[in-house]
Coordinates of C-alpha atoms and ligand atoms in Angstrom, one line a residue:
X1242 CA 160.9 135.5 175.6
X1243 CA 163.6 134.6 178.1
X1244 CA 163.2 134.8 181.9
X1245 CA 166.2 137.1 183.1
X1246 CA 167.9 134.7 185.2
X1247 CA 168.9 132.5 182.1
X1248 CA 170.4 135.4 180.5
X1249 CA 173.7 134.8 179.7
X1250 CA 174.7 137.3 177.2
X1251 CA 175.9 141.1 178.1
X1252 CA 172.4 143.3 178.3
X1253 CA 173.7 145.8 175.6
X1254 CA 173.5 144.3 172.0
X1255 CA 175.6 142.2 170.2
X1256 CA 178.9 143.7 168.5
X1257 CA 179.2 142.3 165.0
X1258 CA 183.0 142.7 163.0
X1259 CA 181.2 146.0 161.2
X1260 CA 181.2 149.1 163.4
X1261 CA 177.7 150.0 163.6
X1262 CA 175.5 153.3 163.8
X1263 CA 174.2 153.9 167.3
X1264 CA 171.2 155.3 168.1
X1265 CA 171.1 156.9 171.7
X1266 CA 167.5 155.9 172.6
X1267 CA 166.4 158.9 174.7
X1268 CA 163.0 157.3 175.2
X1269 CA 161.0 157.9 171.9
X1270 CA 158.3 155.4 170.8
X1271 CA 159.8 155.6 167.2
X1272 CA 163.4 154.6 168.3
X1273 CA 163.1 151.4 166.9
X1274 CA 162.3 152.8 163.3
X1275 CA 165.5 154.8 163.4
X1276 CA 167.6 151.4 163.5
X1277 CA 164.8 149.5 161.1
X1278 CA 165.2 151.9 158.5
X1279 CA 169.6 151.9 158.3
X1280 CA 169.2 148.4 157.9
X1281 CA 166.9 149.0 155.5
X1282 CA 170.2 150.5 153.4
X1283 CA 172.1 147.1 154.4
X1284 CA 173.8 149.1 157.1
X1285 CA 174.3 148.2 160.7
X1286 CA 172.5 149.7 163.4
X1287 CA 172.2 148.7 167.1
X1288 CA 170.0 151.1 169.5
X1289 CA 171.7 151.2 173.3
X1290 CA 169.9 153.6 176.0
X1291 CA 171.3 156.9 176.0
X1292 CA 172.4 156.1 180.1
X1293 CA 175.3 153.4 178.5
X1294 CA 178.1 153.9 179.6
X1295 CA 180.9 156.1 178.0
X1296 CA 183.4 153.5 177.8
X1297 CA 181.0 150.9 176.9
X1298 CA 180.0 153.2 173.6
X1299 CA 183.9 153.5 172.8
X1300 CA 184.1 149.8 172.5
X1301 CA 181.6 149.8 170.2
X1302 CA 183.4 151.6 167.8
X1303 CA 180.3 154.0 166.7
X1304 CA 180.6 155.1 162.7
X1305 CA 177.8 157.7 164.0
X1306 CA 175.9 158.4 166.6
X1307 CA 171.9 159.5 166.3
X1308 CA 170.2 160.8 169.1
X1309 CA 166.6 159.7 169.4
X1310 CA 163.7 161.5 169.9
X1311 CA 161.9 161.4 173.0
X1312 CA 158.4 162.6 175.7
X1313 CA 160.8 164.8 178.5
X1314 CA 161.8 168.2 178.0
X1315 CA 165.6 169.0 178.4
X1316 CA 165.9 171.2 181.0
X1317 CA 163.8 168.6 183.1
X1318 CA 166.3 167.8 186.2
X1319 CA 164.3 164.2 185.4
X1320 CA 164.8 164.4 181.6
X1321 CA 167.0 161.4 180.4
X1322 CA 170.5 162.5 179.8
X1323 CA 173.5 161.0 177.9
X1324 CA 177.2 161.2 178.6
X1325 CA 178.6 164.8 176.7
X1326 CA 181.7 163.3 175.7
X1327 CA 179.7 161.8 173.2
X1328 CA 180.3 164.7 170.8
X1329 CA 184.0 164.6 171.4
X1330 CA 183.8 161.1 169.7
X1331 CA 185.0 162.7 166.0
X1332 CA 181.8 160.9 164.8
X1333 CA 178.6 162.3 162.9
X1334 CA 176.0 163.2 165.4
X1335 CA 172.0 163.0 164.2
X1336 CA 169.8 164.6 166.4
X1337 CA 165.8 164.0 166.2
X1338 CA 163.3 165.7 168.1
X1339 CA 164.7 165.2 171.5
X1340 CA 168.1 164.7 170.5
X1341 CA 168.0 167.8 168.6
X1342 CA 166.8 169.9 171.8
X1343 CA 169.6 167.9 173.4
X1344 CA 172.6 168.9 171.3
X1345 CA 171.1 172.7 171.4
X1346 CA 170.9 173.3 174.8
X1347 CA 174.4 170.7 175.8
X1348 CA 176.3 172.1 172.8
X1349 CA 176.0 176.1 173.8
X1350 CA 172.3 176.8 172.1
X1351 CA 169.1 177.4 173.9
X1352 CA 165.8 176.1 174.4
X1353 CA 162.0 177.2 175.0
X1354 CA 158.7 175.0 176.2
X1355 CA 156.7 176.6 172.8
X1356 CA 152.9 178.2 173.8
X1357 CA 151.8 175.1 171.9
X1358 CA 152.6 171.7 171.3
X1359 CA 153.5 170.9 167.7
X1360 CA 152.1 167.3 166.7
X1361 CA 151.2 165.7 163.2
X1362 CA 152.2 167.1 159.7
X1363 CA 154.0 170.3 159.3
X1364 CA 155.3 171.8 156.6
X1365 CA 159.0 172.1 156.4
X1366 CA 160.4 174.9 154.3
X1367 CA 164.6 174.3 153.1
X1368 CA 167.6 176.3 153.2
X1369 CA 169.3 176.7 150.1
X1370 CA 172.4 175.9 152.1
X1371 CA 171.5 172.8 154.0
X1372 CA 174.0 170.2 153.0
X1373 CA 172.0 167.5 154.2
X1374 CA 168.4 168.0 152.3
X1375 CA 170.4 170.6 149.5
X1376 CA 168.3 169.7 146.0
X1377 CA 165.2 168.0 148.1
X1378 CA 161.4 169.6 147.5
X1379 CA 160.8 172.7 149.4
X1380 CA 158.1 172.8 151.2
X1381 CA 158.4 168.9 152.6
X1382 CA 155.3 167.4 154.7
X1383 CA 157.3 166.1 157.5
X1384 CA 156.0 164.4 160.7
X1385 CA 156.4 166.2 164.3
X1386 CA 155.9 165.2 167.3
X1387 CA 157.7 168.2 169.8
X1388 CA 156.6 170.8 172.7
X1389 CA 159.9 172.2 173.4
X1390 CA 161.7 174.1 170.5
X1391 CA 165.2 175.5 170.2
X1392 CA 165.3 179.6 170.1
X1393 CA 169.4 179.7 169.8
X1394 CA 171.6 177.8 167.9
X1395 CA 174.7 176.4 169.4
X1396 CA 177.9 178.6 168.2
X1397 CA 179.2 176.9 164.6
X1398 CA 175.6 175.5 163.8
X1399 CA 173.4 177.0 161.0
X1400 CA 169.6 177.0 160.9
X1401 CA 168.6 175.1 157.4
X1402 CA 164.8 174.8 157.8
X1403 CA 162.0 176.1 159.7
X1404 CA 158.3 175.3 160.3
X1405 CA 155.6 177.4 161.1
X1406 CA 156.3 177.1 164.7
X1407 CA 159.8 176.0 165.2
X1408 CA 163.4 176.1 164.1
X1409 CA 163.1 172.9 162.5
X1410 CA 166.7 172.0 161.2
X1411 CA 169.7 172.8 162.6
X1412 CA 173.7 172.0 160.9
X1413 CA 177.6 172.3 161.7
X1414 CA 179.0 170.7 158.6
X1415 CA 182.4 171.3 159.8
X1416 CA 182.3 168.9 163.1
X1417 CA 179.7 166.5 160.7
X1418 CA 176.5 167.7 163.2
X1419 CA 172.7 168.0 161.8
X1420 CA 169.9 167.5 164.0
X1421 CA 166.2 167.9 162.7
X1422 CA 162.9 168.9 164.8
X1423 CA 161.2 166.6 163.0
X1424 CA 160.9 162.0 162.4
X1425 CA 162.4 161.5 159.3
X1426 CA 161.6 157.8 160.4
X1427 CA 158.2 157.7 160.3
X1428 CA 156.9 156.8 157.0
X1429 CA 154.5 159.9 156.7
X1430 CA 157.7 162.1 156.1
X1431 CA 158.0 163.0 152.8
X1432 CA 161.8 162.0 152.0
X1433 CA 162.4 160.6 155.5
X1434 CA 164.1 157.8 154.2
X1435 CA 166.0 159.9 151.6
X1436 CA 166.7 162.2 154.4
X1437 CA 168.5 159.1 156.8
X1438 CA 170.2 157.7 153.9
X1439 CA 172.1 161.2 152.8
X1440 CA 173.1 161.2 156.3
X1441 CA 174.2 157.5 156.5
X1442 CA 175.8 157.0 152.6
X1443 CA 176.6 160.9 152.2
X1444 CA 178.1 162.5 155.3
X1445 CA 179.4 159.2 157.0
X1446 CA 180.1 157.4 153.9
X1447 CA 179.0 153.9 155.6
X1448 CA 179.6 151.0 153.4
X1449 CA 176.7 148.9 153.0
X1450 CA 177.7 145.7 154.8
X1451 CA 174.7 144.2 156.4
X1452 CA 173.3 141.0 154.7
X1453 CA 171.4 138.3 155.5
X1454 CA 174.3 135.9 153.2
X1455 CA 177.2 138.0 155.7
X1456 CA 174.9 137.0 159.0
X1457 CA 174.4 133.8 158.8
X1458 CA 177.9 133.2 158.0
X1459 CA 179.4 134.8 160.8
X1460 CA 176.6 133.4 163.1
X1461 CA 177.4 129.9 161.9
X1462 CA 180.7 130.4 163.4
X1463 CA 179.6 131.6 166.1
X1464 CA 177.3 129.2 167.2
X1465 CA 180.0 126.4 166.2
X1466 CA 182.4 128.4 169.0
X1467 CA 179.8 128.3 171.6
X1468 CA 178.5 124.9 171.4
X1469 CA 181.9 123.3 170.2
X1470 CA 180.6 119.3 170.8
X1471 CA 177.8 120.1 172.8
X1472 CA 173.9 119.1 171.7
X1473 CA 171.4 121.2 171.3
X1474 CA 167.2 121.6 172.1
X1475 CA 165.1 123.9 170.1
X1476 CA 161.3 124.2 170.4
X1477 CA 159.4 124.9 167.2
X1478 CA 156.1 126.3 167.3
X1479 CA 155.3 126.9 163.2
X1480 CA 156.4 130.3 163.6
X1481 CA 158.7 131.9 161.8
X1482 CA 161.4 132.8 163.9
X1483 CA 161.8 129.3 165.8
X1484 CA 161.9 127.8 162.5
X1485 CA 164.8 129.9 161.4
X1486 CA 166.3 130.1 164.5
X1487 CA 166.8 126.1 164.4
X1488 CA 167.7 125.8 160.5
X1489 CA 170.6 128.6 161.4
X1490 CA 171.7 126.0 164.2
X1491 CA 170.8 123.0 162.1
X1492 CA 173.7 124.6 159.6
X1493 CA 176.4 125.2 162.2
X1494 CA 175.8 121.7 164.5
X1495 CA 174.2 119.2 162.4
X1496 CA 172.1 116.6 163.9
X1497 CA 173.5 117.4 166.9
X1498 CA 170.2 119.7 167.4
X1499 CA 167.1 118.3 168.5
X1500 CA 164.2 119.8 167.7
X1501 CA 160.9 119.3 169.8
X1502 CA 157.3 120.6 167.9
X1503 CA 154.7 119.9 170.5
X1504 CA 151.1 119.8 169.2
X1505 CA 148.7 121.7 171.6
X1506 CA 145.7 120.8 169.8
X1507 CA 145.7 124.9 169.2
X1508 CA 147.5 125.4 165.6
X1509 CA 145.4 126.1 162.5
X1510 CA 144.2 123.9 160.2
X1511 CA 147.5 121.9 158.9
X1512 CA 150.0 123.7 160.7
X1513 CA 151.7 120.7 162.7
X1514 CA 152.2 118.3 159.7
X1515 CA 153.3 121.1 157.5
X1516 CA 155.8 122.8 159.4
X1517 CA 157.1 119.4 161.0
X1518 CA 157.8 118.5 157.0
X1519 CA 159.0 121.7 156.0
X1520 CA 161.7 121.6 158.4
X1521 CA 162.7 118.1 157.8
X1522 CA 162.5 118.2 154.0
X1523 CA 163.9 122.3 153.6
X1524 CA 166.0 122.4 157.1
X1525 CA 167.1 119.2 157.5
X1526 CA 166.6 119.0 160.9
X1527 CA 165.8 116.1 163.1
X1528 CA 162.2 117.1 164.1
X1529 CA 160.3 115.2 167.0
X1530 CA 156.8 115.9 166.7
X1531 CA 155.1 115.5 169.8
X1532 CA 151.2 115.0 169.7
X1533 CA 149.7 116.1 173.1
X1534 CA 146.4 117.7 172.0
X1535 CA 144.5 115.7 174.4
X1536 CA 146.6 116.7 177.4
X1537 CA 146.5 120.4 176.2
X1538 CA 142.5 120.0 175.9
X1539 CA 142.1 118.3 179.0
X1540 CA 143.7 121.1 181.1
X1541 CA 141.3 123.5 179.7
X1542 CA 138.1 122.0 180.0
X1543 CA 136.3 124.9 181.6
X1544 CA 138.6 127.7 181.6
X1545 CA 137.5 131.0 180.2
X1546 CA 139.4 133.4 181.7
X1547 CA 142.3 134.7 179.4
X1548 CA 144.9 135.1 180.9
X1549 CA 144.1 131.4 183.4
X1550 CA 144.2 129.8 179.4
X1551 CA 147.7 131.7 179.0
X1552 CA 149.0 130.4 181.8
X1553 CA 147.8 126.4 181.7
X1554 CA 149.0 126.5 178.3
X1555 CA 152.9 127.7 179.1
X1556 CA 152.5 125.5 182.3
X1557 CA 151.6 122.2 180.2
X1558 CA 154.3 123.2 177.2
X1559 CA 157.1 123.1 180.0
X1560 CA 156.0 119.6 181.4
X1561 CA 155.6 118.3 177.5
X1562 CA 159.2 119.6 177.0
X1563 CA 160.7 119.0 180.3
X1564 CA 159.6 115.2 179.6
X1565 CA 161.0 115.1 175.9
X1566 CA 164.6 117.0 177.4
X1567 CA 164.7 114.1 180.1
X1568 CA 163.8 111.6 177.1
X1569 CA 167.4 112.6 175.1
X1570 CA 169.5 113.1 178.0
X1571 CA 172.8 115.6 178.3
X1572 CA 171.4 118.0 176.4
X1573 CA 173.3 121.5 177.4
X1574 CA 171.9 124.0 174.8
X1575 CA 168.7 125.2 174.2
X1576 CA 167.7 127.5 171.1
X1577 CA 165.6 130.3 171.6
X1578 CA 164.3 132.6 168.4
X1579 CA 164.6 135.8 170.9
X1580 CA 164.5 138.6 168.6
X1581 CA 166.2 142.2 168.6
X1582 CA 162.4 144.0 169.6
X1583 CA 162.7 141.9 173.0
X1584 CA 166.2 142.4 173.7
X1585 CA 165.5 146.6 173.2
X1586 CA 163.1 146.3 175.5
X1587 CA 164.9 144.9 178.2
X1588 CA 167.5 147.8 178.2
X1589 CA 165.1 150.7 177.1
X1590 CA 165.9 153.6 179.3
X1591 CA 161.7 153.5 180.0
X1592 CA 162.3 150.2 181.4
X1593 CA 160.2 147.0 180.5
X1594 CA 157.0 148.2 179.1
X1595 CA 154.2 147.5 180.5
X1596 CA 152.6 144.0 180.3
X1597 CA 149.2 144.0 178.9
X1598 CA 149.1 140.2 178.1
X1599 CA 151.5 137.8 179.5
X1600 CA 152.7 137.1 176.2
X1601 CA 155.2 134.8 175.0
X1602 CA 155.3 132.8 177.9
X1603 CA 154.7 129.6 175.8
X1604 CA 157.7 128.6 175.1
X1605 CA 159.5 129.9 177.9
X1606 CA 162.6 128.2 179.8
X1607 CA 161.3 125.6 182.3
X1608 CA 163.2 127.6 185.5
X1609 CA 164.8 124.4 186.6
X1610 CA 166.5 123.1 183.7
X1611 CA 170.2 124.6 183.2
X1612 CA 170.3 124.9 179.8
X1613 CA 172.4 127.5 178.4
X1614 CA 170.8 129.5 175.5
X1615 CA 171.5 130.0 171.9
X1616 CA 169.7 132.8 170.4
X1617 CA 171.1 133.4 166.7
X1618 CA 168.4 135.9 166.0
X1619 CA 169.2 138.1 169.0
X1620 CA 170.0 141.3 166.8
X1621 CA 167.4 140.7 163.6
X1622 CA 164.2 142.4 163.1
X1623 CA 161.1 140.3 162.0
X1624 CA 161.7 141.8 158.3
X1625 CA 165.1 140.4 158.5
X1626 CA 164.7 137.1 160.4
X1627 CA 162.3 136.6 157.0
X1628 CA 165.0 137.9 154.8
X1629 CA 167.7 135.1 156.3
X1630 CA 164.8 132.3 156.4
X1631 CA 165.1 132.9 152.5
X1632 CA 168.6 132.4 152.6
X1633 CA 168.6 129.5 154.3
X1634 CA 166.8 128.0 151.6
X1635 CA 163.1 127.9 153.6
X1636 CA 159.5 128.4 151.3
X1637 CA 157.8 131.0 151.6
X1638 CA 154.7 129.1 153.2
X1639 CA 157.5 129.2 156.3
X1640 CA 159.2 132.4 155.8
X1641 CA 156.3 134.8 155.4
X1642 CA 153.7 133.1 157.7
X1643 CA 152.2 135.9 159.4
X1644 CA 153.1 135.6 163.0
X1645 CA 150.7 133.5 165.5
X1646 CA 150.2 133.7 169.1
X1647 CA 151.9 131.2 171.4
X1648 CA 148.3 129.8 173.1
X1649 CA 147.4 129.7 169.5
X1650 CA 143.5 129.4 169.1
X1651 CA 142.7 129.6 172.4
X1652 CA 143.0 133.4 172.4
X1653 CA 140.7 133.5 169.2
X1654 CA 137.9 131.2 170.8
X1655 CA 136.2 133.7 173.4
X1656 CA 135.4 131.8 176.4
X1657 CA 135.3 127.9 177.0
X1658 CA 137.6 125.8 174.2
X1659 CA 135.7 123.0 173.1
X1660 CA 136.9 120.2 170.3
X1661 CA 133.7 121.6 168.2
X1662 CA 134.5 125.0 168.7
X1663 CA 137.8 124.7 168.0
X1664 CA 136.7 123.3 164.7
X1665 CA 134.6 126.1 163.7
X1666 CA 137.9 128.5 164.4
X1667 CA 140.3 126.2 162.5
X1668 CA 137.9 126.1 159.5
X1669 CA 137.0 129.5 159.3
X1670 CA 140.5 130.5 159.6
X1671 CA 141.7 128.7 157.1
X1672 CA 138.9 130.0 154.7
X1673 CA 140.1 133.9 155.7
X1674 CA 143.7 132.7 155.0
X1675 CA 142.9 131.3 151.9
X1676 CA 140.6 133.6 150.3
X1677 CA 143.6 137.0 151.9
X1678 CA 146.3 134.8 149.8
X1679 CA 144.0 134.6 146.9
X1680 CA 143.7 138.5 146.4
X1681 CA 147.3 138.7 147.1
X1682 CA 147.1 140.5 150.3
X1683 CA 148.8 138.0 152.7
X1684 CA 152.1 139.4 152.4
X1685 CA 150.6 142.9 152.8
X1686 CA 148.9 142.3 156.0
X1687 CA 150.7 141.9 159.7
X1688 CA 148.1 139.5 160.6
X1689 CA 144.6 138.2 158.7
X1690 CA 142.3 135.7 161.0
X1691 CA 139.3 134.3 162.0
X1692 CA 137.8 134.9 166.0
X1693 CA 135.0 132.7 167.3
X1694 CA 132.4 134.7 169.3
X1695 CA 130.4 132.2 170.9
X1696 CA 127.1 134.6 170.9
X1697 CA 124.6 133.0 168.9
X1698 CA 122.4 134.6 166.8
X1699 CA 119.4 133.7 164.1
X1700 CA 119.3 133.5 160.6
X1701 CA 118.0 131.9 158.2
X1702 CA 119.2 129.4 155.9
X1703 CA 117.4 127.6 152.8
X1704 CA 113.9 127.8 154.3
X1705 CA 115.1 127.0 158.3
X1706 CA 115.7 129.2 160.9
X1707 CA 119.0 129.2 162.3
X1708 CA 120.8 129.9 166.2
X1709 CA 124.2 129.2 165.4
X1710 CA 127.5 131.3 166.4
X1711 CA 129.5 134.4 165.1
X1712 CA 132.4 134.7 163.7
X1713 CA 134.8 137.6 163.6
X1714 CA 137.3 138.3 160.8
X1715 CA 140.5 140.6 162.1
X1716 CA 142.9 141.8 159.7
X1717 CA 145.5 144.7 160.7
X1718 CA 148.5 146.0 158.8
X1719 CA 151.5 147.0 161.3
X1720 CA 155.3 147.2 161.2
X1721 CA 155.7 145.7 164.6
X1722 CA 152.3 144.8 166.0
X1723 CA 152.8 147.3 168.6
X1724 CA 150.5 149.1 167.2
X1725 CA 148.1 148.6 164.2
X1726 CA 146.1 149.5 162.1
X1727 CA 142.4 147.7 160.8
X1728 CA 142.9 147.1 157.2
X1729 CA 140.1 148.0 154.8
X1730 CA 139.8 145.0 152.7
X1731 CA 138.1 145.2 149.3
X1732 CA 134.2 144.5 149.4
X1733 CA 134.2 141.4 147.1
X1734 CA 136.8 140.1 149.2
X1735 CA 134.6 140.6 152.1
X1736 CA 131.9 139.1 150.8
X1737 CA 133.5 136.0 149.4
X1738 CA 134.3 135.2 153.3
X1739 CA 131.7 136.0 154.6
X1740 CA 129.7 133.5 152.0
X1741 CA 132.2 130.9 152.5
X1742 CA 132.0 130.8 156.5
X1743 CA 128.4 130.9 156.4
X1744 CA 127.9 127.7 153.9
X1745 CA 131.1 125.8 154.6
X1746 CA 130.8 126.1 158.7
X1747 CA 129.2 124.2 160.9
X1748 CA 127.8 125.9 163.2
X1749 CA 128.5 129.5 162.1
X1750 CA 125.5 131.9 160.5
X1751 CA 127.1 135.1 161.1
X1752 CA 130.1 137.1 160.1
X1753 CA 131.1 140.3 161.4
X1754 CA 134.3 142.6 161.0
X1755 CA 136.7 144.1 163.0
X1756 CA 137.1 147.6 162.5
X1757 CA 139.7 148.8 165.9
X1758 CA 142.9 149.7 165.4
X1759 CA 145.7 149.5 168.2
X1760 CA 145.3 151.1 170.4
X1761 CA 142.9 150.8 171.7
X1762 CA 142.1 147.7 170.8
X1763 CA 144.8 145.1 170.9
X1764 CA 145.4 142.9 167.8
X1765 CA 143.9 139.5 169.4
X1766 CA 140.6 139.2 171.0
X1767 CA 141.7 137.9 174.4
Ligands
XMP1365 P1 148.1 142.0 170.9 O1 146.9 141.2 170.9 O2 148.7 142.3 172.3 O3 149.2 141.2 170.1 O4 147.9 143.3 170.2 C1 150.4 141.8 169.6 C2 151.1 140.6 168.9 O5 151.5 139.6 169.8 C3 150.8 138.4 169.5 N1 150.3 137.8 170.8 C4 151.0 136.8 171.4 N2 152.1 136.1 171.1 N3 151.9 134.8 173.1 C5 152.5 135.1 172.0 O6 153.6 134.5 171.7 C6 150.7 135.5 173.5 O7 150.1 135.2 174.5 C7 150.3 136.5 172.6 N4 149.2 137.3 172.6 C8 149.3 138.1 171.5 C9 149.7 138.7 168.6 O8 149.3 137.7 167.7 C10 150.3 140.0 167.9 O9 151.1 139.6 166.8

């Protein structure tokens, strides 16, 4: 992620050439889904806090406009508010949840706190005359998450479907208004998606214009506009999004882009030589691959405190880069793989969210270099940066690595990082990967890894008694990794690590699994 101060791009997203769909984030943890799943239909969506200014809306042209849900109640002096000449735009207006209550009680209706709060499944019975869910199964599970609830309907609307407990849908056909009760983004909605793409394809008739071919021509050009004859710096770190980031400048610049992989002596087993190969033989890109394992290692002789290894290893990255931007010289550009997730955050009407870990500071700009930035993935989600990766031409040993912490292994040894124990993790980690891949579950899984505990234990092993370490096997499934789930892996599977760890490790007799989702566990150990 970037430090503010080298910011240099307007804090509201990008504008592409297609108008997009704008969701007015009103605060809502599921905002992000809204604009995941339009994509989804190849449509474009951008989310701007529902504070933006009017004019600043205009310019971006909306095709519609979907209020998101959100915590406050709207009669809350406190309650986040948007601009009501929003729905004098002559655009179709979505309301969910909180956008819903919104429209009611700005648009002439009224609203009541209920006696009680209405949260999880509910089931949603349809009007006959709804034009947006007309023909869809009535009942439908659907997915709530709401105290207040509207008791009067703005004039012109129409009540289309009710739950138990609430006025659940409300429409105006005429001025192209719905607004449901209800997340029709959240995948336990029956028909959610159904529901979002009769709104997007039937009422505002948006053509499907949002592809990864379409992107990466028109960010081509634009990158070619910004950096004209300049040269560019990009730091890869075996990821997926630096790597696309750099082949998507690689296309538009040429070997005018230098890119720097720095070895921390913390990737898994492989990584360095086959990402630094991948993106010279796939990307074409001039790849310097820097070895400084030993310097890495040095500086954290000792160090168990998490966060103190966070920090000594974004402290030693910047010197290792700093050193190899001095070595090439007039160097004015600097690629970033900044995706749309961090750039959300940074306007969300909640502000910043809180930091639990300091992450992605590897890889963040040394404060006194004036580079100016280049981030091509700026408005992508991580399903998309994939999607354009396979456009580009990458494997798919780049394109659908799961993603990997900046300190790398560091976070998965618990406590002091020694060269031995930083074998054990790399071996057992690359017998988890191997053996997840094998059942076909790689894909399927956000994340799938090995942590070393270093609490010994005893066994027993051929006819000797062991005292040897643990090792802990995480594996979560998760859209974003803001929150996850612990993903219940088949028993064979289990046991076939297990095994393997036991006989193939060094130094490892015991295997345990991770069963915490997140919350309240976080996804990494430290
Ligand atoms: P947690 O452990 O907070 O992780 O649930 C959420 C996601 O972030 C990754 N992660 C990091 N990424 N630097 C990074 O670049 C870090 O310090 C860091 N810590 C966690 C983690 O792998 C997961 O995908």
């Amino acid at each position: 992620m970037t430090s503010s101060s080298h910011r240099t791009s307007s804090p509201y997203p990008p504008t592409p050439s297609a108008r997009p769909i704008v969701v007015l984030d009103f605060g809502s943890q599921y905002t992000q889904l809204i604009a995941r799943r339009i994509r989804e239909m190849h449509v474009y969506s951008v989310i701007v806090p529902c504070t933006v200014p009017f004019d600043e809306l205009v310019r971006m042209s909306p095709q519609a406009l979907i209020l998101s849900g959100g915590p406050a109640s709207v009669y809350d002096p406190a309650s986040p508010r948007a601009d009501l000449r929003i729905f004098k735009l002559n655009v179709p207006v979505l309301g969910i949840c909180y956008g819903l209550q919104f429209m009611a009680a700005h648009l002439g209706g009224k609203v009541e706190s209920a006696s009680r709060r209405e949260y999880g499944f509910a089931r949603l019975e349809i009007d006959r005359q709804s034009e947006l869910l007309r023909g869809l199964p009535s009942p439908l599970r659907v997915w709530n998450s709401h105290g207040d609830h509207v008791v009067e309907v703005p004039p012109g609307f129409r009540i289309t479907g009710r739950t138990e407990n609430a006025i659940a849908v409300i429409e105006n056909p005429e001025s192209r208004m719905f607004a449901l009760e209800f997340h029709p983004e959240v995948r336990h909605t029956e028909q959610g998606s159904e529901i979002l793409r009769r709104f997007i394809q039937d009422i505002c008739r948006t053509p499907a214009n949002w592809f990864p071919g379409s992107f990466i021509e028109q960010s081509i050009e634009r990158i070619r506009e910004q950096v004209g004859e300049g040269r560019a710096l990009c730091a890869i770190s075996g990821g997926v999004d630096s790597a696309v980031a750099a082949t998507l400048v690689g296309r538009a610049i040429g070997d005018r882009l230098t890119c720097v992989f720095v070895d921390n002596g913390l990737l898994r087993k492989g990584e360095f030589e086959s990402v630094s190969a991948a993106l010279r033989e796939q990307g074409h890109l001039k790849v310097r691959s820097v070895d400084a394992s030993s310097r890495f290692l040095q500086r954290l002789r000792g160090v168990t405190d998490p966060e103190a290894k966070r920090k000594i290893i974004g402290d030693e990255f910047i010197r290792v880069f700093e050193e190899e931007a001095r070595r090439l010289g007039n160097v004015e550009y600097l690629v970033q793989g900044t995706l749309y997730p961090d750039v959300i955050e940074s306007v969300s009407v909640n502000g910043p969210a809180a930091t639990i870990k300091s992450h992605h500071n590897v890889g963040g700009l040394p404060p006194n270099l004036t580079f100016q930035l280049i981030e091509p993935l700026r408005e992508l989600f991580k399903d998309e940066v994939r999607a354009v990766g396979r456009e580009l031409g990458l494997s798919e040993e780049i394109v659908s690595r799961q993603p990997f912490p900046g300190p790398g292994l560091a976070v998965r040894i618990l406590g002091e990082i020694t060269a031995d124990r930083l074998r054990m993790v790399r071996e057992a980690d690359a017998i988890v990967t191997e053996e997840i891949r094998g059942a076909g579950l790689y894909n399927r899984l956000w994340q799938s890894f090995a942590v070393l505990l270093p609490v010994s234990t005893v066994g027993v092993m051929g006819d000797a008694r062991t005292y040897a370490f643990t090792v802990a096997i995480r594996a979560v499934e998760s859209e974003d990794g803001m929150t996850a789930d612990w993903a219940p892996l088949p028993a064979e599977l289990l046991q076939r690590m297990a095994t393997r760890i036991v006989n193939e490790v060094r130094g490892v007799n015991r295997v345990v699994l991770d069963i915490t989702s997140k919350p309240p566990g976080t996804i990494e150990w430290e």
